[in-house]
């Protein structure tokens, strides 16, 4: 397993659409393991492959809290198959947009279809933080960031803050 570098905005790869995975093989399993290790180290509750510069439809997540047993999820070619009409608002963050948070409104519940690391198909229903995280991570696979749901003014302010933060980190 290996830790990967996480891309930060405005890296153009974060705005691109990812390709479907044709075969779930050892290369994909190794990539999913690297993504989980990178997500736990960050730390984060989700990570999508484009965030490490890999343009494939792969996501990892773990929304369990510190007191619970870890519940890692490895998703290949995930798709939302239904979403509720009722919505919820959650303050979202993103490992590619460090130290910035904003309220985002999304469907409160979703149905998800995906392949696991052995190529087996699953369908699950999710609500709460898991539903929010699924939607945030699947958006990454289509080049959509949580800041795309904000006004252009807020989005540009966040971009400027991140660029300033990155400059400070480089010169330290
Ligand atoms: O996609 C990402 O960049 C990961 C992101 C996922 C996410 C967070 C909040 C709402 C929706 C999706 C993060 O993990 S940001 C970090 C974070 O939320 C967190 C970090 C440590 C402990 C608990 C949460
Ligand atoms: Zn994100």
XYZ file of N, CA and C and ligand atoms in Angstrom:
541
model
N 0.846 -1.201 0.000
C 0.000 0.000 0.000
C 0.877 1.245 0.000
N 0.365 2.315 -0.548
C 1.154 3.545 -0.634
C 0.261 4.764 -0.450
N 0.852 5.774 0.189
C 0.146 7.051 0.322
C 0.285 7.813 -0.985
N -0.789 8.399 -1.468
C -0.759 9.186 -2.712
C -0.947 10.666 -2.374
N -0.429 11.535 -3.255
C -0.639 12.979 -3.079
C -2.071 13.338 -3.484
N -2.694 14.214 -2.708
C -4.052 14.669 -3.026
C -3.979 15.982 -3.811
N -4.657 16.016 -4.961
C -4.667 17.224 -5.800
C -5.512 18.309 -5.129
N -5.061 19.540 -5.294
C -5.742 20.708 -4.701
C -6.256 21.600 -5.831
N -7.420 22.260 -5.596
C -7.942 23.200 -6.607
C -6.903 24.304 -6.849
N -6.744 24.845 -8.048
C -7.544 24.615 -9.254
C -6.931 23.580 -10.212
N -6.495 22.437 -9.728
C -5.943 21.430 -10.645
C -7.035 21.025 -11.655
N -6.739 21.116 -12.964
C -7.788 20.860 -13.976
C -8.324 19.434 -13.937
N -7.551 18.467 -13.401
C -8.031 17.076 -13.348
C -9.254 16.939 -12.437
N -9.410 17.893 -11.499
C -10.572 17.831 -10.584
C -11.867 18.255 -11.278
N -11.755 18.785 -12.502
C -12.948 19.243 -13.234
C -13.277 18.322 -14.418
N -12.592 17.165 -14.483
C -12.811 16.262 -15.621
C -13.692 15.074 -15.234
N -14.347 14.507 -16.275
C -15.170 13.320 -16.050
C -14.289 12.071 -16.073
N -14.582 11.113 -15.205
C -13.760 9.889 -15.126
C -14.340 8.779 -15.999
N -13.455 7.808 -16.319
C -13.865 6.682 -17.170
C -14.304 5.495 -16.324
N -15.241 4.713 -16.866
C -15.684 3.477 -16.198
C -14.523 2.504 -16.103
N -14.542 1.673 -15.079
C -13.541 0.621 -14.925
C -14.039 -0.597 -15.716
N -13.200 -1.112 -16.646
C -13.635 -2.217 -17.507
C -13.541 -3.553 -16.775
N -12.516 -3.709 -15.916
C -12.319 -4.998 -15.231
C -11.788 -4.750 -13.818
N -12.366 -5.409 -12.835
C -11.887 -5.244 -11.448
C -10.758 -6.264 -11.229
N -9.534 -5.809 -11.390
C -8.368 -6.701 -11.305
C -7.440 -6.262 -10.159
N -6.257 -6.881 -10.073
C -5.320 -6.582 -8.974
C -4.886 -5.106 -8.982
N -4.740 -4.546 -10.177
C -4.323 -3.131 -10.273
C -5.372 -2.220 -9.606
N -6.659 -2.541 -9.861
C -7.754 -1.756 -9.269
C -7.792 -1.966 -7.755
N -7.596 -3.238 -7.314
C -7.618 -3.527 -5.862
C -6.484 -2.774 -5.144
N -5.305 -2.705 -5.781
C -4.172 -1.986 -5.175
C -4.478 -0.478 -5.087
N -5.086 0.031 -6.138
C -5.471 1.446 -6.181
C -6.471 1.766 -5.059
N -7.461 0.890 -4.869
C -8.462 1.100 -3.812
C -7.798 1.071 -2.435
N -6.822 0.177 -2.251
C -6.102 0.116 -0.960
C -5.302 1.400 -0.738
N -4.631 1.885 -1.784
C -3.871 3.143 -1.678
C -4.816 4.304 -1.341
N -5.988 4.299 -1.966
C -6.951 5.390 -1.727
C -7.438 5.371 -0.283
N -7.722 4.165 0.246
C -8.182 4.082 1.646
C -7.101 4.564 2.601
N -5.856 4.121 2.351
C -4.747 4.535 3.222
C -4.587 6.059 3.182
N -4.692 6.623 1.976
C -4.546 8.081 1.794
C -5.691 8.819 2.502
N -6.911 8.269 2.377
C -8.082 8.899 3.028
C -7.950 8.876 4.553
N -7.565 7.723 5.124
C -7.431 7.640 6.589
C -6.320 8.569 7.086
N -5.239 8.687 6.303
C -4.091 9.505 6.725
C -4.420 10.995 6.673
N -5.339 11.395 5.785
C -5.572 12.830 5.517
C -5.911 13.685 6.753
N -6.879 13.378 7.657
C -7.869 12.321 7.554
C -9.125 12.827 6.863
N -9.861 11.853 6.266
C -11.122 12.197 5.624
C -12.095 11.054 5.758
N -13.327 11.282 5.281
C -14.357 10.238 5.351
C -14.672 9.701 3.953
N -14.013 10.267 2.935
C -14.207 9.799 1.573
C -13.051 10.243 0.704
N -12.894 9.574 -0.420
C -11.885 9.988 -1.409
C -12.273 9.388 -2.754
N -12.199 10.199 -3.811
C -12.496 9.726 -5.163
C -11.184 9.698 -5.956
N -11.080 8.740 -6.891
C -9.820 8.539 -7.620
C -9.266 9.824 -8.284
N -10.104 10.695 -8.885
C -9.521 11.895 -9.508
C -8.780 12.782 -8.519
N -9.101 12.648 -7.227
C -8.398 13.470 -6.214
C -6.934 13.047 -6.067
N -6.601 11.837 -6.558
C -5.177 11.452 -6.596
C -4.688 11.383 -8.049
N -5.433 12.016 -8.947
C -5.001 12.129 -10.349
C -5.264 10.892 -11.182
N -6.099 9.975 -10.678
C -6.445 8.757 -11.428
C -7.867 8.929 -11.957
N -8.013 8.979 -13.300
C -9.300 9.365 -13.883
C -10.195 8.139 -14.119
N -10.436 7.398 -13.046
C -11.276 6.191 -13.102
C -12.412 6.320 -12.093
N -13.536 5.602 -12.355
C -14.715 5.723 -11.487
C -14.558 4.815 -10.258
N -13.755 5.297 -9.312
C -13.443 4.583 -8.074
C -13.597 5.539 -6.897
N -14.197 5.031 -5.808
C -14.410 5.840 -4.602
C -14.155 4.961 -3.380
N -13.596 5.555 -2.329
C -13.557 4.875 -1.020
C -14.217 5.792 0.004
N -14.773 5.173 1.046
C -15.461 5.952 2.093
C -15.404 5.197 3.407
N -15.479 5.926 4.499
C -15.714 5.322 5.814
C -16.289 6.418 6.712
N -17.590 6.332 6.968
C -18.239 7.381 7.767
C -18.456 6.926 9.209
N -17.819 5.816 9.607
C -17.957 5.362 11.006
C -17.242 6.362 11.914
N -17.737 6.493 13.173
C -17.027 7.429 14.054
C -15.924 6.693 14.816
N -15.093 7.485 15.516
C -13.884 6.945 16.160
C -14.173 5.787 17.121
N -15.374 5.826 17.742
C -15.679 4.811 18.765
C -16.115 3.484 18.138
N -16.533 3.535 16.865
C -17.016 2.318 16.197
C -15.868 1.581 15.509
N -16.176 0.326 15.107
C -15.254 -0.446 14.272
C -15.212 0.232 12.885
N -14.033 0.339 12.246
C -13.998 0.950 10.910
C -14.932 0.216 9.926
N -15.568 0.982 9.044
C -16.483 0.387 8.048
C -16.098 0.872 6.656
N -14.917 0.435 6.158
C -14.481 0.917 4.839
C -15.397 0.422 3.727
N -15.651 1.289 2.763
C -16.434 0.929 1.572
C -15.550 1.196 0.360
N -15.470 0.223 -0.538
C -14.707 0.392 -1.775
C -15.697 0.283 -2.927
N -15.814 1.319 -3.717
C -16.848 1.370 -4.762
C -16.223 1.467 -6.145
N -16.620 0.551 -7.023
C -16.187 0.583 -8.427
C -17.414 0.892 -9.276
N -17.276 1.829 -10.219
C -18.378 2.252 -11.105
C -19.674 2.529 -10.329
N -19.619 3.308 -9.242
C -20.843 3.553 -8.465
C -21.836 4.440 -9.228
N -23.129 4.134 -9.020
C -24.193 4.965 -9.651
C -25.302 5.192 -8.647
N -25.835 6.404 -8.640
C -27.029 6.683 -7.829
C -28.232 6.251 -8.659
N -29.041 5.324 -8.103
C -30.168 4.785 -8.888
C -31.493 5.430 -8.512
N -31.558 6.052 -7.344
C -32.718 6.891 -7.016
C -32.307 7.892 -5.939
N -33.057 8.956 -5.845
C -32.810 9.935 -4.784
C -34.144 10.438 -4.247
N -34.166 10.784 -2.961
C -35.415 11.220 -2.330
C -35.740 12.655 -2.750
N -37.029 12.979 -2.620
C -37.427 14.372 -2.882
C -37.047 15.256 -1.708
N -37.106 14.686 -0.484
C -36.739 15.512 0.672
C -35.226 15.705 0.698
N -34.829 16.855 1.199
C -33.412 17.217 1.151
C -32.869 17.424 2.569
N -31.547 17.447 2.671
C -30.925 17.815 3.952
C -29.723 18.710 3.643
N -29.361 19.490 4.642
C -28.226 20.408 4.472
C -27.112 19.935 5.391
N -25.902 19.830 4.825
C -24.754 19.393 5.623
C -23.580 20.326 5.326
N -22.821 20.616 6.368
C -21.631 21.451 6.138
C -20.519 20.557 5.576
N -20.207 20.756 4.289
C -19.249 19.869 3.612
C -17.850 20.471 3.583
N -16.885 19.555 3.578
C -15.493 19.928 3.369
C -14.978 19.069 2.231
N -13.743 19.282 1.813
C -13.172 18.486 0.723
C -11.656 18.485 0.875
N -11.066 17.305 0.742
C -9.607 17.215 0.904
C -8.880 17.958 -0.224
N -9.563 18.218 -1.326
C -8.964 18.970 -2.439
C -9.198 20.472 -2.308
N -9.937 20.865 -1.247
C -10.233 22.285 -0.988
C -9.943 22.509 0.499
N -8.672 22.448 0.900
C -8.334 22.373 2.333
C -8.857 23.549 3.161
N -9.368 23.171 4.353
C -9.761 24.118 5.401
C -10.935 25.020 5.037
N -11.719 24.633 4.029
C -12.889 25.436 3.630
C -14.140 24.566 3.774
N -15.181 25.158 4.314
C -16.422 24.414 4.575
C -17.610 25.277 4.167
N -18.673 24.625 3.689
C -19.888 25.382 3.346
C -21.091 24.442 3.385
N -22.264 25.036 3.690
C -23.508 24.257 3.700
C -23.924 23.929 2.267
N -24.268 22.661 2.054
C -24.747 22.220 0.736
C -26.043 21.430 0.951
N -27.062 21.731 0.124
C -28.343 21.028 0.195
C -28.360 19.925 -0.871
N -28.700 18.717 -0.440
C -28.741 17.580 -1.379
C -29.924 16.684 -0.985
N -30.309 15.744 -1.887
C -31.314 14.754 -1.484
C -30.901 14.059 -0.179
N -31.879 13.844 0.725
C -31.565 13.300 2.050
C -31.246 11.805 1.999
N -31.856 11.092 1.026
C -31.632 9.645 0.911
C -31.343 9.302 -0.552
N -30.489 8.305 -0.735
C -30.177 7.845 -2.099
C -30.075 6.323 -2.144
N -30.277 5.788 -3.332
C -29.999 4.377 -3.594
C -28.724 4.323 -4.422
N -27.848 3.393 -4.061
C -26.538 3.313 -4.731
C -26.312 1.905 -5.262
N -25.863 1.814 -6.515
C -25.436 0.529 -7.091
C -23.938 0.633 -7.375
N -23.192 -0.406 -7.031
C -21.743 -0.385 -7.282
C -21.196 -1.803 -7.343
N -19.980 -1.922 -7.839
C -19.253 -3.199 -7.783
C -18.275 -3.111 -6.630
N -18.074 -4.235 -5.909
C -17.059 -4.232 -4.845
C -15.695 -4.610 -5.421
N -14.702 -4.793 -4.562
C -13.326 -5.038 -5.051
C -13.168 -6.417 -5.698
N -14.224 -7.248 -5.614
C -14.190 -8.551 -6.303
C -15.083 -8.556 -7.545
N -15.624 -7.395 -7.888
C -16.469 -7.288 -9.083
C -17.909 -7.690 -8.831
N -18.292 -7.908 -7.533
C -19.669 -8.307 -7.215
C -20.563 -7.058 -7.107
N -21.759 -7.140 -7.716
C -22.667 -5.977 -7.697
C -23.446 -5.912 -6.383
N -23.603 -4.690 -5.872
C -24.389 -4.445 -4.651
C -25.328 -3.281 -4.884
N -26.448 -3.289 -4.130
C -27.331 -2.110 -4.088
C -27.589 -1.797 -2.623
N -27.387 -0.536 -2.233
C -27.653 -0.149 -0.848
C -28.488 1.130 -0.824
N -29.140 1.342 0.332
C -29.870 2.596 0.556
C -29.103 3.363 1.618
N -29.028 4.681 1.474
C -28.253 5.462 2.445
C -28.995 6.727 2.821
N -28.786 7.132 4.091
C -29.293 8.436 4.530
C -28.223 9.074 5.411
N -28.534 10.246 5.973
C -27.592 10.911 6.875
C -26.258 11.225 6.186
N -25.193 11.146 6.984
C -23.860 11.511 6.471
C -23.427 10.612 5.310
N -23.822 9.321 5.364
C -23.420 8.418 4.265
C -24.013 8.889 2.940
N -25.301 9.298 2.949
C -25.942 9.770 1.713
C -25.234 11.024 1.186
N -24.893 11.933 2.100
C -24.191 13.162 1.692
C -22.823 12.822 1.105
N -22.110 11.934 1.791
C -20.754 11.588 1.346
C -20.788 10.885 -0.020
N -21.758 9.968 -0.196
C -21.892 9.276 -1.493
C -22.057 10.313 -2.612
N -22.951 11.289 -2.393
C -23.230 12.276 -3.455
C -22.015 13.162 -3.710
N -21.320 13.551 -2.618
C -20.113 14.380 -2.763
C -19.046 13.617 -3.573
N -18.841 12.330 -3.229
C -17.782 11.559 -3.893
C -18.148 11.238 -5.348
N -19.419 10.900 -5.604
C -19.806 10.596 -6.990
C -19.729 11.848 -7.859
N -20.000 13.015 -7.271
C -19.818 14.272 -8.004
C -18.374 14.405 -8.489
N -17.405 14.018 -7.634
C -15.992 14.106 -8.041
C -15.746 13.339 -9.350
N -16.451 12.215 -9.533
C -16.225 11.383 -10.729
C -16.712 12.091 -11.999
N -17.562 13.115 -11.819
C -18.053 13.896 -12.965
C -17.459 15.305 -12.974
N -16.401 15.504 -12.217
C -15.720 16.808 -12.216
C -16.483 17.899 -11.488
N -17.355 17.495 -10.550
C -18.153 18.486 -9.808
C -17.641 18.571 -8.376
N -17.437 19.803 -7.896
C -16.948 20.040 -6.534
C -18.068 20.681 -5.712
N -17.998 20.567 -4.378
C -19.101 21.129 -3.571
C -19.216 22.635 -3.782
N -18.133 23.282 -4.148
C -18.168 24.733 -4.380
C -18.995 25.093 -5.631
N -19.236 24.110 -6.509
C -20.064 24.375 -7.691
C -21.529 24.637 -7.307
N -21.912 24.271 -6.065
C -23.283 24.532 -5.603
C -23.408 25.908 -4.927
N -22.295 26.613 -4.811
C -22.303 27.928 -4.153
C -22.365 29.028 -5.204
N -22.550 30.272 -4.764
C -22.535 31.393 -5.712
C -21.112 31.563 -6.252
N -21.001 32.194 -7.415
C -19.681 32.432 -8.022
C -18.807 33.251 -7.072
N -19.446 34.166 -6.340
C -18.704 35.023 -5.398
C -18.053 34.166 -4.298
N -18.857 33.278 -3.679
C -18.334 32.423 -2.599
C -17.268 31.472 -3.149
N -17.535 30.913 -4.354
C -16.594 29.964 -4.966
C -15.238 30.632 -5.208
N -15.266 31.863 -5.723
C -14.004 32.569 -6.003
C -13.279 32.948 -4.727
N -14.061 33.282 -3.688
C -13.428 33.607 -2.399
C -12.700 32.388 -1.844
N -13.345 31.232 -1.945
C -12.738 29.978 -1.450
C -11.475 29.669 -2.258
N -11.544 29.824 -3.579
C -10.370 29.557 -4.432
C -9.198 30.447 -4.022
N -9.475 31.721 -3.814
C -8.409 32.663 -3.427
C -7.802 32.263 -2.085
N -8.667 31.874 -1.109
C -8.172 31.482 0.220
C -7.284 30.247 0.113
N -7.700 29.289 -0.719
C -6.907 28.050 -0.863
C -5.568 28.360 -1.527
N -5.580 29.227 -2.528
C -4.328 29.569 -3.218
C -3.354 30.269 -2.262
N -3.903 31.128 -1.400
C -3.073 31.839 -0.414
C -2.483 30.835 0.587
N -3.338 29.929 1.036
C -2.917 28.894 1.994
C -1.798 28.023 1.411
N -1.935 27.646 0.150
C -0.941 26.783 -0.502
C 0.397 27.518 -0.650
N 0.311 28.832 -0.958
C 1.521 29.666 -1.112
C 2.255 29.717 0.236
N 1.486 29.932 1.318
C 2.072 30.016 2.670
C 2.739 28.691 3.031
N 2.046 27.570 2.697
C 2.596 26.243 3.039
C 3.913 26.015 2.298
N 3.978 26.432 1.011
C 5.189 26.212 0.185
C 6.361 27.021 0.720
N 6.085 28.247 1.212
C 7.195 29.116 1.656
C 7.625 28.820 3.099
N 6.849 27.974 3.809
C 7.184 27.692 5.227
C 8.341 26.683 5.350
O -14.051 14.062 -0.978
C -13.351 14.484 -0.095
O -12.551 15.368 -0.313
C -13.467 13.946 1.309
C -14.403 14.751 2.185
C -15.755 14.045 2.184
C -16.929 14.781 2.718
C -16.890 15.528 3.881
C -18.019 16.170 4.348
C -19.189 16.045 3.668
C -19.237 15.326 2.514
C -18.114 14.678 2.048
C -13.785 14.787 3.579
O -13.564 13.782 4.167
S -13.397 16.340 4.260
C -12.806 15.920 5.887
C -13.874 15.504 6.844
O -15.034 15.707 6.577
C -13.522 14.831 8.110
C -12.224 14.654 8.498
C -11.928 14.000 9.692
C -12.933 13.541 10.493
C -14.237 13.727 10.139
C -14.533 14.365 8.940
Zn -14.213 16.208 -2.041
